[in-house]
Amino acid sequence: MFNEKFSAPAPMTAAPDDVEPANERRYGHGVLHVRGGKPLTGRLRVRGAKNTLPKNMVAALLTDGDTRIHNVSQVRDVTIMAEMFQAMGGRVDNDEANATLHIHPNGLHALDIADARRYNGLSRIPILLCGPMLHRFGQAFIPSLGGCNIGDRSINFHLDALSKMGAKLSSDASGTTLSAPKGLRGAKIHLDYPSVGATEQVILSAVLARGETELVGAAVEPEIMDLICQLQKMGAIITVDTDRVIRIEGVRALKGCQHIALPDRLESASWACAALATNGRIEVEGARQLEMMAFLNVFRRAGGGFDVTDSGITFYRESPELHPVNFETQPHPGFMTDWQQPMVTALTQAHGVSVLHETVYEGRLGYTEQLNRMGARIQVQRDCIGTRCRFGRLNHLHSALIVGPTPLKGTKITIPDLRAGFSYVIAALCASGESEVHNIALINRGYDDFSEKMSALGADFALDGVI
Ligand code: EPU
């Protein structure tokens, strides 16, 4: 059974006619069987980021010109956005062999509501279509959002900003309806928290709005800077000032461009943690130091080593024993919330008590329960351990003590969300015996060529079903 390759992903079939979230039917479940205890060693390539690529695609809707995106990974949001564009009458050529997407947006029509509802609950990206759709058609219907269940994930900042820019909106359980018959106008917008999505929303809506937009309290993640670079090539005028201020000067029209997608720093860090936890050595082509500095500091404190070259970073365990660390997730330039789960799993093997304070999402530690069933000793707490954050006073379980080292034992576990999913794969790779990782299809949301990469690193695994 082991060392077989994953089956090919299921062909994308037409969505059912109902409006239920259709993840399972469309993408399959899949069970990953892993026999642990083998270090992961080898080389892999990380391509365009899951949290950038679909936004590069949304930006392409702001012009009638063609956009070509290189270094594309075949993650699920890319497929979903390509399908949505096609439903609007556009053409997307996905040249997988050359990792290139060619988007032809001319002749688009508004997505009709029945078509839009087919995407209910599948992705968070459609909310970013508001600005481009309002500019093109004066109206938009955005299906209800999907994405990982890791907290409230409200979109109030998005809707407030659009409303300040002149959009009229109404929302119900099936989605949000917007109109802006007179077009969008620049506005002064303040975000109470540096939300990645809301910052992107404002930028994508303001580039073609009348007048200037001043965004205060913006997120400044590298993925956002990458989107700004693409828009600048398209003809936008955007200034990133100090202290989280971004100014956007509306222009009349944008043109198509070529863009090389930013490599995925979340995927790079995930494989780095797999090397650390299994005592392996993984060369990640495409990993970049600049966007990973906060991660690399924690990785080094935990006993990890890394060598940076022109083409990527090689990750390994430097000290024979892993060390406990104290860390806190924060918006950029802090330690990313999406890095914590693989790191926590690696820290179950450290000698001593590690401390994590999750300050970005209030519900992102539930995955630790199943790690405890495998033998980990992770205790989650409601108090802020570290600086005070907005979750402490609301009584959310958002801090964790990780007591190590604890041997892990293979068992049956079910993936609750994407990053927790990768952390379960790491746990299974470290565990004695065999693990069954259910819901492995979720991995495809953020890890391109997952099975090929696992094989290349010598993992002992097999798949039942399809992803
Ligand atoms: N928030 C609000 N109101 C809003 C928007 C956000 O209160 O209108 C809050 C959220 O509830 C959360 C915090 O602000 O507590 C941060 O949310 P943010 O808007 O920054 O997250 P996002 O844009 O929905 C993106 C990534 C996430 C990543 C976060 C933080 C995409 C598609 N998703 O989400 O990625 O964790 O930024 O960096 O870009 C992942 O890759 O696994 C993932 C969850």
mmCIF file with all atom_site columns, C-alpha atoms and ligand atoms in Angstrom, residues 50-52 54-55 77 124-125 128 148 150-159 193-200 219 221 223 265-266 330-332 336-338 341 359-362 364 390-391 417-419 445, ligand 1:
data_model
loop_
_atom_site.group_PDB
_atom_site.id
_atom_site.type_symbol
_atom_site.label_atom_id
_atom_site.label_alt_id
_atom_site.label_comp_id
_atom_site.label_asym_id
_atom_site.label_entity_id
_atom_site.label_seq_id
_atom_site.pdbx_PDB_ins_code
_atom_site.Cartn_x
_atom_site.Cartn_y
_atom_site.Cartn_z
_atom_site.occupancy
_atom_site.B_iso_or_equiv
_atom_site.pdbx_formal_charge
_atom_site.auth_seq_id
_atom_site.auth_comp_id
_atom_site.auth_asym_id
_atom_site.auth_atom_id
_atom_site.pdbx_PDB_model_num
ATOM   1  C CA  . LYS A 1 50  ? -2.216  30.656 -2.592 1.00 0.00 ? 50  LYS A CA  1
ATOM   2  C CA  . ASN A 1 51  ? -2.849  34.031 -0.965 1.00 0.00 ? 51  ASN A CA  1
ATOM   3  C CA  . THR A 1 52  ? -1.574  36.061 -3.929 1.00 0.00 ? 52  THR A CA  1
ATOM   4  C CA  . PRO A 1 54  ? -6.199  34.459 -7.004 1.00 0.00 ? 54  PRO A CA  1
ATOM   5  C CA  . LYS A 1 55  ? -5.829  38.178 -6.226 1.00 0.00 ? 55  LYS A CA  1
ATOM   6  C CA  . ASP A 1 77  ? -8.753  29.066 -5.463 1.00 0.00 ? 77  ASP A CA  1
ATOM   7  C CA  . ARG A 1 124 ? -13.064 33.785 0.355  1.00 0.00 ? 124 ARG A CA  1
ATOM   8  C CA  . ILE A 1 125 ? -11.721 35.332 -2.838 1.00 0.00 ? 125 ILE A CA  1
ATOM   9  C CA  . LEU A 1 128 ? -12.542 40.847 -3.697 1.00 0.00 ? 128 LEU A CA  1
ATOM   10 C CA  . CYS A 1 148 ? -11.210 27.904 6.758  1.00 0.00 ? 148 CYS A CA  1
ATOM   11 C CA  . ILE A 1 150 ? -10.855 29.523 12.241 1.00 0.00 ? 150 ILE A CA  1
ATOM   12 C CA  . GLY A 1 151 ? -12.823 32.378 13.736 1.00 0.00 ? 151 GLY A CA  1
ATOM   13 C CA  . ASP A 1 152 ? -15.624 34.804 13.032 1.00 0.00 ? 152 ASP A CA  1
ATOM   14 C CA  . ARG A 1 153 ? -14.017 36.148 9.795  1.00 0.00 ? 153 ARG A CA  1
ATOM   15 C CA  . SER A 1 154 ? -16.429 39.016 9.489  1.00 0.00 ? 154 SER A CA  1
ATOM   16 C CA  . ILE A 1 155 ? -16.347 41.210 6.347  1.00 0.00 ? 155 ILE A CA  1
ATOM   17 C CA  . ASN A 1 156 ? -17.553 44.395 8.046  1.00 0.00 ? 156 ASN A CA  1
ATOM   18 C CA  . PHE A 1 157 ? -14.370 46.317 7.094  1.00 0.00 ? 157 PHE A CA  1
ATOM   19 C CA  . HIS A 1 158 ? -14.873 45.404 3.434  1.00 0.00 ? 158 HIS A CA  1
ATOM   20 C CA  . LEU A 1 159 ? -18.487 46.502 3.393  1.00 0.00 ? 159 LEU A CA  1
ATOM   21 C CA  . TYR A 1 193 ? -7.323  46.059 12.495 1.00 0.00 ? 193 TYR A CA  1
ATOM   22 C CA  . PRO A 1 194 ? -4.835  45.597 9.623  1.00 0.00 ? 194 PRO A CA  1
ATOM   23 C CA  . SER A 1 195 ? -6.964  43.102 7.687  1.00 0.00 ? 195 SER A CA  1
ATOM   24 C CA  . VAL A 1 196 ? -5.267  41.608 4.627  1.00 0.00 ? 196 VAL A CA  1
ATOM   25 C CA  . GLY A 1 197 ? -8.502  41.140 2.693  1.00 0.00 ? 197 GLY A CA  1
ATOM   26 C CA  . ALA A 1 198 ? -9.967  44.552 3.556  1.00 0.00 ? 198 ALA A CA  1
ATOM   27 C CA  . THR A 1 199 ? -6.713  46.254 2.510  1.00 0.00 ? 199 THR A CA  1
ATOM   28 C CA  . GLU A 1 200 ? -6.844  44.412 -0.814 1.00 0.00 ? 200 GLU A CA  1
ATOM   29 C CA  . ALA A 1 219 ? -2.052  45.537 6.285  1.00 0.00 ? 219 ALA A CA  1
ATOM   30 C CA  . GLU A 1 221 ? 1.899   41.759 3.989  1.00 0.00 ? 221 GLU A CA  1
ATOM   31 C CA  . GLU A 1 223 ? 1.312   39.447 -0.716 1.00 0.00 ? 223 GLU A CA  1
ATOM   32 C CA  . ARG A 1 265 ? 6.009   31.632 2.017  1.00 0.00 ? 265 ARG A CA  1
ATOM   33 C CA  . LEU A 1 266 ? 3.378   29.657 3.932  1.00 0.00 ? 266 LEU A CA  1
ATOM   34 C CA  . GLN A 1 330 ? 0.888   38.998 14.427 1.00 0.00 ? 330 GLN A CA  1
ATOM   35 C CA  . PRO A 1 331 ? 0.178   40.793 11.144 1.00 0.00 ? 331 PRO A CA  1
ATOM   36 C CA  . HIS A 1 332 ? 3.279   41.388 8.994  1.00 0.00 ? 332 HIS A CA  1
ATOM   37 C CA  . MET A 1 336 ? 2.200   34.796 10.507 1.00 0.00 ? 336 MET A CA  1
ATOM   38 C CA  . THR A 1 337 ? -0.834  33.029 11.892 1.00 0.00 ? 337 THR A CA  1
ATOM   39 C CA  . ASP A 1 338 ? -0.576  30.509 9.041  1.00 0.00 ? 338 ASP A CA  1
ATOM   40 C CA  . GLN A 1 341 ? 0.258   25.068 13.184 1.00 0.00 ? 341 GLN A CA  1
ATOM   41 C CA  . THR A 1 359 ? -3.608  37.072 18.093 1.00 0.00 ? 359 THR A CA  1
ATOM   42 C CA  . VAL A 1 360 ? -4.977  37.053 14.529 1.00 0.00 ? 360 VAL A CA  1
ATOM   43 C CA  . TYR A 1 361 ? -7.822  34.500 14.670 1.00 0.00 ? 361 TYR A CA  1
ATOM   44 C CA  . GLU A 1 362 ? -9.780  33.732 17.826 1.00 0.00 ? 362 GLU A CA  1
ATOM   45 C CA  . ARG A 1 364 ? -7.380  28.719 15.470 1.00 0.00 ? 364 ARG A CA  1
ATOM   46 C CA  . ARG A 1 390 ? -8.328  41.801 21.446 1.00 0.00 ? 390 ARG A CA  1
ATOM   47 C CA  . PHE A 1 391 ? -9.212  38.139 22.202 1.00 0.00 ? 391 PHE A CA  1
ATOM   48 C CA  . ASP A 1 417 ? -8.750  23.323 8.063  1.00 0.00 ? 417 ASP A CA  1
ATOM   49 C CA  . LEU A 1 418 ? -5.883  23.868 5.664  1.00 0.00 ? 418 LEU A CA  1
ATOM   50 C CA  . ARG A 1 419 ? -2.909  24.727 7.900  1.00 0.00 ? 419 ARG A CA  1
ATOM   51 C CA  . ARG A 1 445 ? -6.447  24.418 -1.127 1.00 0.00 ? 445 ARG A CA  1
HETATM 52 N N1  . EPU B 2 .   ? -11.494 40.997 10.226 1.00 0.00 ? 1   EPU B N1  1
HETATM 53 C C1  . EPU B 2 .   ? -12.600 41.671 10.677 1.00 0.00 ? 1   EPU B C1  1
HETATM 54 N N2  . EPU B 2 .   ? -13.369 42.308 9.747  1.00 0.00 ? 1   EPU B N2  1
HETATM 55 C C2  . EPU B 2 .   ? -13.102 42.293 8.410  1.00 0.00 ? 1   EPU B C2  1
HETATM 56 C C3  . EPU B 2 .   ? -11.958 41.580 7.961  1.00 0.00 ? 1   EPU B C3  1
HETATM 57 C C4  . EPU B 2 .   ? -11.170 40.934 8.910  1.00 0.00 ? 1   EPU B C4  1
HETATM 58 O O1  . EPU B 2 .   ? -12.878 41.737 11.868 1.00 0.00 ? 1   EPU B O1  1
HETATM 59 O O2  . EPU B 2 .   ? -13.841 42.878 7.612  1.00 0.00 ? 1   EPU B O2  1
HETATM 60 C C5  . EPU B 2 .   ? -10.653 40.271 11.208 1.00 0.00 ? 1   EPU B C5  1
HETATM 61 C C6  . EPU B 2 .   ? -10.743 38.735 11.033 1.00 0.00 ? 1   EPU B C6  1
HETATM 62 O O3  . EPU B 2 .   ? -11.880 38.203 11.669 1.00 0.00 ? 1   EPU B O3  1
HETATM 63 C C7  . EPU B 2 .   ? -9.426  38.274 11.604 1.00 0.00 ? 1   EPU B C7  1
HETATM 64 C C8  . EPU B 2 .   ? -8.457  39.419 11.275 1.00 0.00 ? 1   EPU B C8  1
HETATM 65 O O4  . EPU B 2 .   ? -9.271  40.552 10.960 1.00 0.00 ? 1   EPU B O4  1
HETATM 66 O O5  . EPU B 2 .   ? -9.531  38.173 12.999 1.00 0.00 ? 1   EPU B O5  1
HETATM 67 C C9  . EPU B 2 .   ? -7.521  39.129 10.117 1.00 0.00 ? 1   EPU B C9  1
HETATM 68 O O6  . EPU B 2 .   ? -8.264  38.780 8.964  1.00 0.00 ? 1   EPU B O6  1
HETATM 69 P P1  . EPU B 2 .   ? -7.765  39.176 7.498  1.00 0.00 ? 1   EPU B P1  1
HETATM 70 O O7  . EPU B 2 .   ? -8.833  39.980 6.845  1.00 0.00 ? 1   EPU B O7  1
HETATM 71 O O8  . EPU B 2 .   ? -6.406  39.757 7.587  1.00 0.00 ? 1   EPU B O8  1
HETATM 72 O O9  . EPU B 2 .   ? -7.704  37.757 6.805  1.00 0.00 ? 1   EPU B O9  1
HETATM 73 P P2  . EPU B 2 .   ? -8.156  37.347 5.345  1.00 0.00 ? 1   EPU B P2  1
HETATM 74 O O10 . EPU B 2 .   ? -7.820  38.412 4.388  1.00 0.00 ? 1   EPU B O10 1
HETATM 75 O O11 . EPU B 2 .   ? -9.547  36.815 5.386  1.00 0.00 ? 1   EPU B O11 1
HETATM 76 C C10 . EPU B 2 .   ? -5.880  36.308 4.607  1.00 0.00 ? 1   EPU B C10 1
HETATM 77 C C11 . EPU B 2 .   ? -5.440  34.936 4.193  1.00 0.00 ? 1   EPU B C11 1
HETATM 78 C C12 . EPU B 2 .   ? -5.403  34.012 5.398  1.00 0.00 ? 1   EPU B C12 1
HETATM 79 C C13 . EPU B 2 .   ? -4.443  34.606 6.417  1.00 0.00 ? 1   EPU B C13 1
HETATM 80 C C14 . EPU B 2 .   ? -4.873  36.048 6.778  1.00 0.00 ? 1   EPU B C14 1
HETATM 81 C C15 . EPU B 2 .   ? -3.916  36.734 7.731  1.00 0.00 ? 1   EPU B C15 1
HETATM 82 C C16 . EPU B 2 .   ? -6.274  34.841 1.955  1.00 0.00 ? 1   EPU B C16 1
HETATM 83 C C17 . EPU B 2 .   ? -7.210  34.231 0.974  1.00 0.00 ? 1   EPU B C17 1
HETATM 84 N N3  . EPU B 2 .   ? -6.357  34.414 3.207  1.00 0.00 ? 1   EPU B N3  1
HETATM 85 O O12 . EPU B 2 .   ? -7.201  36.125 5.112  1.00 0.00 ? 1   EPU B O12 1
HETATM 86 O O13 . EPU B 2 .   ? -4.900  32.777 4.955  1.00 0.00 ? 1   EPU B O13 1
HETATM 87 O O14 . EPU B 2 .   ? -4.444  33.822 7.578  1.00 0.00 ? 1   EPU B O14 1
HETATM 88 O O15 . EPU B 2 .   ? -4.994  36.833 5.580  1.00 0.00 ? 1   EPU B O15 1
HETATM 89 O O16 . EPU B 2 .   ? -2.643  36.794 7.190  1.00 0.00 ? 1   EPU B O16 1
HETATM 90 O O17 . EPU B 2 .   ? -5.449  35.657 1.591  1.00 0.00 ? 1   EPU B O17 1
HETATM 91 C C18 . EPU B 2 .   ? -4.534  30.460 4.994  1.00 0.00 ? 1   EPU B C18 1
HETATM 92 O O18 . EPU B 2 .   ? -3.795  30.630 4.021  1.00 0.00 ? 1   EPU B O18 1
HETATM 93 O O19 . EPU B 2 .   ? -4.652  29.332 5.577  1.00 0.00 ? 1   EPU B O19 1
HETATM 94 C C19 . EPU B 2 .   ? -5.321  31.586 5.489  1.00 0.00 ? 1   EPU B C19 1
HETATM 95 C C20 . EPU B 2 .   ? -6.294  31.465 6.374  1.00 0.00 ? 1   EPU B C20 1
#
